[in-house]
């Protein structure tokens, strides 16, 4: 079995985090978000104390600490996400969802930790939102400086590479001297899904996530029980249907007789989605 982390020390810290996170996870499921936030915030101190107590730590251990910090950040973002959903702040919850998924990707990239529970749930949760087209901005800059050494990260003089860990610090590219916005494009597969058309939280566009919110608020099922979506086609009454005489001119404006046109269109086929719940213990989410 592959270890979740590079070092045994980090595995030991993670076991402590799992144990200490239990009250916070249970509080999330019971929608006691302030209590959950307080309980999970204490995990930061555990990681910080561990990090501060090690002098001259091995690079692998410092990289493991980076992952442990992201786990704690994720759990706090998970609280924020579901609190916003329950309170029907759907625009804000979309941004929190993207933040949470980004943190999960970092955990998955730099460890072998089993995050399947959260990853599967949030990937399905993403489908309940109305967004399918996103905006992407092209900006002209002089260069991108490395967040670690300050040199141009795209030149050989910089020893670091974007997105890689160096003794627990991630190298990032920081735009230097933005000169102008080159373009704004509409895309379907952006790197960042946060730039979207902002709908009103009470809008029809949020009907699926609003249904989920209502079901959880009314205790139809718990937060941890939300599993996945099932999409299907179902027929429903056509709201535009007008019953006419067979030889009357059709109401749709085609100029044809009703019997040759929309006589059979009293029902129309539309998309249908079911929210599927599976009884699961949130305490087991951190495997």
mmCIF file of C-alpha atoms in Angstrom:
data_model
loop_
_atom_site.group_PDB
_atom_site.id
_atom_site.type_symbol
_atom_site.label_atom_id
_atom_site.label_comp_id
_atom_site.label_asym_id
_atom_site.label_seq_id
_atom_site.Cartn_x
_atom_site.Cartn_y
_atom_site.Cartn_z
ATOM 1 C CA UNK A 1 0.000 0.000 0.000
ATOM 2 C CA UNK A 2 1.405 3.413 -0.988
ATOM 3 C CA UNK A 3 1.863 5.883 1.859
ATOM 4 C CA UNK A 4 -0.274 9.014 1.619
ATOM 5 C CA UNK A 5 2.795 11.191 2.263
ATOM 6 C CA UNK A 6 6.499 11.071 1.584
ATOM 7 C CA UNK A 7 7.471 10.990 5.244
ATOM 8 C CA UNK A 8 6.304 8.979 8.255
ATOM 9 C CA UNK A 9 6.233 12.183 10.330
ATOM 10 C CA UNK A 10 3.589 13.705 8.053
ATOM 11 C CA UNK A 11 1.516 10.519 8.235
ATOM 12 C CA UNK A 12 1.538 10.814 12.022
ATOM 13 C CA UNK A 13 0.407 14.454 11.861
ATOM 14 C CA UNK A 14 -2.367 13.533 9.456
ATOM 15 C CA UNK A 15 -3.662 10.888 11.857
ATOM 16 C CA UNK A 16 -3.872 13.583 14.523
ATOM 17 C CA UNK A 17 -5.701 15.890 12.115
ATOM 18 C CA UNK A 18 -8.208 13.172 11.244
ATOM 19 C CA UNK A 19 -8.979 12.570 14.904
ATOM 20 C CA UNK A 20 -9.260 16.251 15.776
ATOM 21 C CA UNK A 21 -11.379 16.985 12.690
ATOM 22 C CA UNK A 22 -14.179 14.591 13.671
ATOM 23 C CA UNK A 23 -16.259 17.104 15.740
ATOM 24 C CA UNK A 24 -15.987 19.682 12.960
ATOM 25 C CA UNK A 25 -17.053 17.223 10.273
ATOM 26 C CA UNK A 26 -20.050 16.098 12.320
ATOM 27 C CA UNK A 27 -21.007 19.739 12.907
ATOM 28 C CA UNK A 28 -20.980 20.337 9.124
ATOM 29 C CA UNK A 29 -23.459 17.516 8.613
ATOM 30 C CA UNK A 30 -25.699 18.959 11.321
ATOM 31 C CA UNK A 31 -25.472 22.430 9.719
ATOM 32 C CA UNK A 32 -23.807 23.922 12.790
ATOM 33 C CA UNK A 33 -21.396 25.883 10.630
ATOM 34 C CA UNK A 34 -19.999 28.311 13.224
ATOM 35 C CA UNK A 35 -19.115 25.382 15.456
ATOM 36 C CA UNK A 36 -17.612 23.477 12.529
ATOM 37 C CA UNK A 37 -15.487 26.470 11.545
ATOM 38 C CA UNK A 38 -14.190 26.908 15.071
ATOM 39 C CA UNK A 39 -13.343 23.215 15.444
ATOM 40 C CA UNK A 40 -11.574 22.984 12.089
ATOM 41 C CA UNK A 41 -9.703 26.266 12.566
ATOM 42 C CA UNK A 42 -7.879 24.658 15.483
ATOM 43 C CA UNK A 43 -6.272 22.258 13.002
ATOM 44 C CA UNK A 44 -4.192 25.150 11.708
ATOM 45 C CA UNK A 45 -2.430 25.359 15.045
ATOM 46 C CA UNK A 46 -1.583 21.657 14.944
ATOM 47 C CA UNK A 47 0.102 21.998 11.556
ATOM 48 C CA UNK A 48 1.793 25.296 12.479
ATOM 49 C CA UNK A 49 3.162 23.888 15.738
ATOM 50 C CA UNK A 50 4.471 20.822 13.932
ATOM 51 C CA UNK A 51 6.107 22.930 11.254
ATOM 52 C CA UNK A 52 7.674 25.302 13.766
ATOM 53 C CA UNK A 53 9.039 22.558 15.981
ATOM 54 C CA UNK A 54 11.155 21.003 13.233
ATOM 55 C CA UNK A 55 14.519 22.641 12.592
ATOM 56 C CA UNK A 56 16.410 21.715 9.449
ATOM 57 C CA UNK A 57 13.563 19.515 8.248
ATOM 58 C CA UNK A 58 13.983 17.378 5.169
ATOM 59 C CA UNK A 59 12.590 18.870 1.944
ATOM 60 C CA UNK A 60 10.079 16.024 1.589
ATOM 61 C CA UNK A 61 8.694 16.730 5.042
ATOM 62 C CA UNK A 62 8.286 20.435 4.300
ATOM 63 C CA UNK A 63 6.450 19.519 1.103
ATOM 64 C CA UNK A 64 4.202 17.220 3.126
ATOM 65 C CA UNK A 65 3.471 20.102 5.506
ATOM 66 C CA UNK A 66 2.362 22.139 2.488
ATOM 67 C CA UNK A 67 -0.197 19.406 1.703
ATOM 68 C CA UNK A 68 -1.400 19.264 5.317
ATOM 69 C CA UNK A 69 -1.949 23.024 5.253
ATOM 70 C CA UNK A 70 -3.997 22.694 2.067
ATOM 71 C CA UNK A 71 -6.127 19.967 3.677
ATOM 72 C CA UNK A 72 -7.016 22.278 6.546
ATOM 73 C CA UNK A 73 -7.753 25.133 4.118
ATOM 74 C CA UNK A 74 -9.976 22.798 2.124
ATOM 75 C CA UNK A 75 -12.005 21.699 5.147
ATOM 76 C CA UNK A 76 -12.641 25.338 6.094
ATOM 77 C CA UNK A 77 -13.619 26.139 2.505
ATOM 78 C CA UNK A 78 -15.954 23.110 2.547
ATOM 79 C CA UNK A 79 -17.735 24.631 5.549
ATOM 80 C CA UNK A 80 -18.019 27.966 3.746
ATOM 81 C CA UNK A 81 -19.344 26.290 0.600
ATOM 82 C CA UNK A 82 -22.188 24.428 2.262
ATOM 83 C CA UNK A 83 -23.105 27.345 4.502
ATOM 84 C CA UNK A 84 -23.525 29.502 1.392
ATOM 85 C CA UNK A 85 -25.588 26.810 -0.337
ATOM 86 C CA UNK A 86 -27.866 26.371 2.672
ATOM 87 C CA UNK A 87 -28.332 30.150 2.885
ATOM 88 C CA UNK A 88 -28.976 30.216 -0.890
ATOM 89 C CA UNK A 89 -26.072 32.500 -1.742
ATOM 90 C CA UNK A 90 -25.476 30.609 -4.951
ATOM 91 C CA UNK A 91 -23.203 33.088 -6.751
ATOM 92 C CA UNK A 92 -20.842 33.163 -3.775
ATOM 93 C CA UNK A 93 -21.019 29.397 -3.379
ATOM 94 C CA UNK A 94 -19.842 28.902 -6.980
ATOM 95 C CA UNK A 95 -16.616 30.771 -6.192
ATOM 96 C CA UNK A 96 -16.186 28.798 -2.944
ATOM 97 C CA UNK A 97 -16.696 25.571 -4.884
ATOM 98 C CA UNK A 98 -13.929 26.484 -7.339
ATOM 99 C CA UNK A 99 -11.629 27.399 -4.434
ATOM 100 C CA UNK A 100 -12.344 24.037 -2.804
ATOM 101 C CA UNK A 101 -11.690 22.101 -6.025
ATOM 102 C CA UNK A 102 -8.392 23.943 -6.549
ATOM 103 C CA UNK A 103 -7.274 22.936 -3.050
ATOM 104 C CA UNK A 104 -8.256 19.319 -3.705
ATOM 105 C CA UNK A 105 -6.213 19.312 -6.896
ATOM 106 C CA UNK A 106 -3.135 20.437 -4.952
ATOM 107 C CA UNK A 107 -3.672 17.717 -2.340
ATOM 108 C CA UNK A 108 -4.075 15.112 -5.081
ATOM 109 C CA UNK A 109 -1.050 16.356 -6.982
ATOM 110 C CA UNK A 110 1.397 16.350 -4.099
ATOM 111 C CA UNK A 111 0.223 13.369 -2.056
ATOM 112 C CA UNK A 112 -1.402 9.951 -2.346
ATOM 113 C CA UNK A 113 -4.150 10.885 0.077
ATOM 114 C CA UNK A 114 -7.531 9.326 -0.658
ATOM 115 C CA UNK A 115 -9.826 12.316 -1.324
ATOM 116 C CA UNK A 116 -12.367 10.376 -3.371
ATOM 117 C CA UNK A 117 -15.330 11.282 -1.131
ATOM 118 C CA UNK A 118 -14.820 15.033 -1.499
ATOM 119 C CA UNK A 119 -13.609 14.927 -5.096
ATOM 120 C CA UNK A 120 -16.588 12.930 -6.361
ATOM 121 C CA UNK A 121 -19.129 14.929 -4.383
ATOM 122 C CA UNK A 122 -17.861 18.353 -5.436
ATOM 123 C CA UNK A 123 -17.464 17.324 -9.072
ATOM 124 C CA UNK A 124 -21.123 16.294 -9.082
ATOM 125 C CA UNK A 125 -22.090 19.434 -7.167
ATOM 126 C CA UNK A 126 -20.507 21.512 -9.930
ATOM 127 C CA UNK A 127 -23.071 20.082 -12.358
ATOM 128 C CA UNK A 128 -25.971 21.571 -10.383
ATOM 129 C CA UNK A 129 -24.935 25.097 -11.400
ATOM 130 C CA UNK A 130 -26.062 26.755 -14.652
ATOM 131 C CA UNK A 131 -22.627 27.715 -15.945
ATOM 132 C CA UNK A 132 -21.406 26.269 -19.256
ATOM 133 C CA UNK A 133 -19.732 29.290 -20.859
ATOM 134 C CA UNK A 134 -16.968 31.275 -19.167
ATOM 135 C CA UNK A 135 -14.986 34.427 -19.847
ATOM 136 C CA UNK A 136 -11.225 34.438 -20.311
ATOM 137 C CA UNK A 137 -9.111 37.590 -20.397
ATOM 138 C CA UNK A 138 -5.880 37.934 -22.373
ATOM 139 C CA UNK A 139 -3.457 40.444 -20.845
ATOM 140 C CA UNK A 140 -0.106 41.651 -22.220
ATOM 141 C CA UNK A 141 2.647 41.765 -19.592
ATOM 142 C CA UNK A 142 6.372 42.434 -19.664
ATOM 143 C CA UNK A 143 7.241 39.144 -17.942
ATOM 144 C CA UNK A 144 6.263 36.769 -15.167
ATOM 145 C CA UNK A 145 8.447 36.891 -12.070
ATOM 146 C CA UNK A 146 9.054 33.873 -9.856
ATOM 147 C CA UNK A 147 7.388 34.160 -6.449
ATOM 148 C CA UNK A 148 10.427 32.520 -4.814
ATOM 149 C CA UNK A 149 13.501 34.139 -6.356
ATOM 150 C CA UNK A 150 11.969 37.108 -8.192
ATOM 151 C CA UNK A 151 13.601 36.295 -11.541
ATOM 152 C CA UNK A 152 11.769 35.815 -14.829
ATOM 153 C CA UNK A 153 10.282 32.364 -14.292
ATOM 154 C CA UNK A 154 10.330 31.576 -18.021
ATOM 155 C CA UNK A 155 14.100 32.064 -18.370
ATOM 156 C CA UNK A 156 16.848 29.560 -17.576
ATOM 157 C CA UNK A 157 18.263 31.934 -14.938
ATOM 158 C CA UNK A 158 15.322 31.038 -12.679
ATOM 159 C CA UNK A 159 15.866 27.602 -11.091
ATOM 160 C CA UNK A 160 12.173 27.159 -10.305
ATOM 161 C CA UNK A 161 9.215 25.934 -12.321
ATOM 162 C CA UNK A 162 5.616 27.074 -12.058
ATOM 163 C CA UNK A 163 3.469 24.985 -9.771
ATOM 164 C CA UNK A 164 6.334 22.968 -8.289
ATOM 165 C CA UNK A 165 7.138 22.700 -4.582
ATOM 166 C CA UNK A 166 10.483 23.806 -3.165
ATOM 167 C CA UNK A 167 10.872 22.958 0.515
ATOM 168 C CA UNK A 168 7.183 23.518 1.142
ATOM 169 C CA UNK A 169 6.818 26.650 -1.004
ATOM 170 C CA UNK A 170 5.071 26.629 -4.367
ATOM 171 C CA UNK A 171 6.633 28.568 -7.218
ATOM 172 C CA UNK A 172 4.107 30.915 -8.793
ATOM 173 C CA UNK A 173 4.323 33.250 -11.785
ATOM 174 C CA UNK A 174 3.571 36.866 -10.861
ATOM 175 C CA UNK A 175 2.665 39.213 -13.714
ATOM 176 C CA UNK A 176 5.082 42.140 -13.970
ATOM 177 C CA UNK A 177 4.096 45.430 -15.649
ATOM 178 C CA UNK A 178 0.690 44.750 -17.143
ATOM 179 C CA UNK A 179 0.495 46.924 -20.247
ATOM 180 C CA UNK A 180 -2.969 46.310 -21.706
ATOM 181 C CA UNK A 181 -5.870 43.894 -21.999
ATOM 182 C CA UNK A 182 -5.456 42.077 -25.287
ATOM 183 C CA UNK A 183 -8.841 40.371 -25.530
ATOM 184 C CA UNK A 184 -11.834 38.930 -23.706
ATOM 185 C CA UNK A 185 -13.021 35.562 -24.974
ATOM 186 C CA UNK A 186 -15.953 33.268 -24.250
ATOM 187 C CA UNK A 187 -14.748 29.704 -23.670
ATOM 188 C CA UNK A 188 -16.145 26.369 -22.512
ATOM 189 C CA UNK A 189 -13.027 24.911 -20.873
ATOM 190 C CA UNK A 190 -11.205 27.682 -18.992
ATOM 191 C CA UNK A 191 -8.393 27.290 -16.499
ATOM 192 C CA UNK A 192 -10.389 29.459 -14.098
ATOM 193 C CA UNK A 193 -14.168 28.992 -13.914
ATOM 194 C CA UNK A 194 -14.820 31.947 -11.617
ATOM 195 C CA UNK A 195 -15.405 34.504 -14.389
ATOM 196 C CA UNK A 196 -19.061 33.907 -15.316
ATOM 197 C CA UNK A 197 -22.287 35.785 -15.937
ATOM 198 C CA UNK A 198 -23.679 36.669 -12.532
ATOM 199 C CA UNK A 199 -27.306 35.642 -12.088
ATOM 200 C CA UNK A 200 -29.558 36.720 -9.261
ATOM 201 C CA UNK A 201 -29.549 34.140 -6.450
ATOM 202 C CA UNK A 202 -33.355 33.906 -6.743
ATOM 203 C CA UNK A 203 -33.193 33.327 -10.515
ATOM 204 C CA UNK A 204 -34.577 30.315 -12.348
ATOM 205 C CA UNK A 205 -31.024 29.453 -13.448
ATOM 206 C CA UNK A 206 -30.266 28.103 -9.961
ATOM 207 C CA UNK A 207 -33.276 25.784 -9.752
ATOM 208 C CA UNK A 208 -31.246 22.564 -9.366
ATOM 209 C CA UNK A 209 -28.839 23.809 -6.699
ATOM 210 C CA UNK A 210 -31.809 25.531 -4.993
ATOM 211 C CA UNK A 211 -33.593 22.184 -4.830
ATOM 212 C CA UNK A 212 -30.511 20.616 -3.256
ATOM 213 C CA UNK A 213 -30.369 23.467 -0.751
ATOM 214 C CA UNK A 214 -34.030 22.956 0.136
ATOM 215 C CA UNK A 215 -33.641 19.205 0.577
ATOM 216 C CA UNK A 216 -30.678 19.571 2.908
ATOM 217 C CA UNK A 217 -32.294 22.419 4.859
ATOM 218 C CA UNK A 218 -35.431 20.336 5.391
ATOM 219 C CA UNK A 219 -33.353 17.313 6.471
ATOM 220 C CA UNK A 220 -34.516 15.205 3.527
ATOM 221 C CA UNK A 221 -30.888 14.093 3.464
ATOM 222 C CA UNK A 222 -27.614 15.174 5.010
ATOM 223 C CA UNK A 223 -24.774 17.081 3.365
ATOM 224 C CA UNK A 224 -22.596 13.964 3.309
ATOM 225 C CA UNK A 225 -25.390 11.979 1.634
ATOM 226 C CA UNK A 226 -25.396 14.040 -1.569
ATOM 227 C CA UNK A 227 -23.828 11.646 -4.042
ATOM 228 C CA UNK A 228 -24.498 12.358 -7.704
ATOM 229 C CA UNK A 229 -26.920 13.497 -10.397
ATOM 230 C CA UNK A 230 -28.855 11.351 -12.841
ATOM 231 C CA UNK A 231 -29.919 13.002 -16.106
ATOM 232 C CA UNK A 232 -32.790 11.776 -18.255
ATOM 233 C CA UNK A 233 -35.419 12.886 -20.773
ATOM 234 C CA UNK A 234 -39.058 13.128 -19.703
ATOM 235 C CA UNK A 235 -42.230 14.238 -21.435
ATOM 236 C CA UNK A 236 -44.341 17.034 -20.009
ATOM 237 C CA UNK A 237 -47.365 19.019 -21.052
ATOM 238 C CA UNK A 238 -46.636 21.556 -23.780
ATOM 239 C CA UNK A 239 -47.586 24.947 -22.275
ATOM 240 C CA UNK A 240 -47.981 26.455 -25.774
ATOM 241 C CA UNK A 241 -50.336 23.764 -27.070
ATOM 242 C CA UNK A 242 -53.697 24.944 -28.388
ATOM 243 C CA UNK A 243 -56.351 22.389 -29.264
ATOM 244 C CA UNK A 244 -57.973 23.261 -32.571
ATOM 245 C CA UNK A 245 -60.194 21.634 -35.150
ATOM 246 C CA UNK A 246 -58.319 19.233 -37.394
ATOM 247 C CA UNK A 247 -58.791 21.411 -40.458
ATOM 248 C CA UNK A 248 -58.125 24.727 -38.706
ATOM 249 C CA UNK A 249 -54.975 26.635 -39.480
ATOM 250 C CA UNK A 250 -52.274 25.653 -36.951
ATOM 251 C CA UNK A 251 -51.594 28.064 -34.116
ATOM 252 C CA UNK A 252 -47.810 27.951 -34.669
ATOM 253 C CA UNK A 253 -48.014 30.176 -37.742
ATOM 254 C CA UNK A 254 -46.777 27.623 -40.253
ATOM 255 C CA UNK A 255 -49.803 28.139 -42.504
ATOM 256 C CA UNK A 256 -50.558 24.406 -42.434
ATOM 257 C CA UNK A 257 -53.699 22.732 -41.191
ATOM 258 C CA UNK A 258 -53.619 21.682 -37.542
ATOM 259 C CA UNK A 259 -53.854 17.959 -38.463
ATOM 260 C CA UNK A 260 -50.758 18.310 -40.680
ATOM 261 C CA UNK A 261 -48.728 20.254 -38.141
ATOM 262 C CA UNK A 262 -48.818 20.423 -34.308
ATOM 263 C CA UNK A 263 -51.767 18.169 -33.515
ATOM 264 C CA UNK A 264 -49.484 15.635 -31.774
ATOM 265 C CA UNK A 265 -47.404 18.210 -29.871
ATOM 266 C CA UNK A 266 -49.531 18.228 -26.696
ATOM 267 C CA UNK A 267 -46.459 16.852 -24.901
ATOM 268 C CA UNK A 268 -42.832 17.855 -25.313
ATOM 269 C CA UNK A 269 -39.638 16.140 -24.229
ATOM 270 C CA UNK A 270 -37.373 17.959 -21.804
ATOM 271 C CA UNK A 271 -34.325 17.430 -19.662
ATOM 272 C CA UNK A 272 -34.827 16.017 -16.167
ATOM 273 C CA UNK A 273 -32.356 15.654 -13.323
ATOM 274 C CA UNK A 274 -32.593 13.623 -10.115
ATOM 275 C CA UNK A 275 -30.496 14.358 -7.036
ATOM 276 C CA UNK A 276 -29.265 11.007 -5.762
ATOM 277 C CA UNK A 277 -28.462 10.527 -2.083
ATOM 278 C CA UNK A 278 -26.499 7.698 -0.472
ATOM 279 C CA UNK A 279 -26.264 7.318 3.304
ATOM 280 C CA UNK A 280 -22.619 8.018 4.159
ATOM 281 C CA UNK A 281 -20.694 8.950 7.284
ATOM 282 C CA UNK A 282 -18.897 12.257 6.893
ATOM 283 C CA UNK A 283 -16.461 11.128 9.586
ATOM 284 C CA UNK A 284 -15.085 8.625 7.039
ATOM 285 C CA UNK A 285 -14.459 11.308 4.389
ATOM 286 C CA UNK A 286 -10.803 11.689 5.442
ATOM 287 C CA UNK A 287 -9.596 8.186 4.683
#
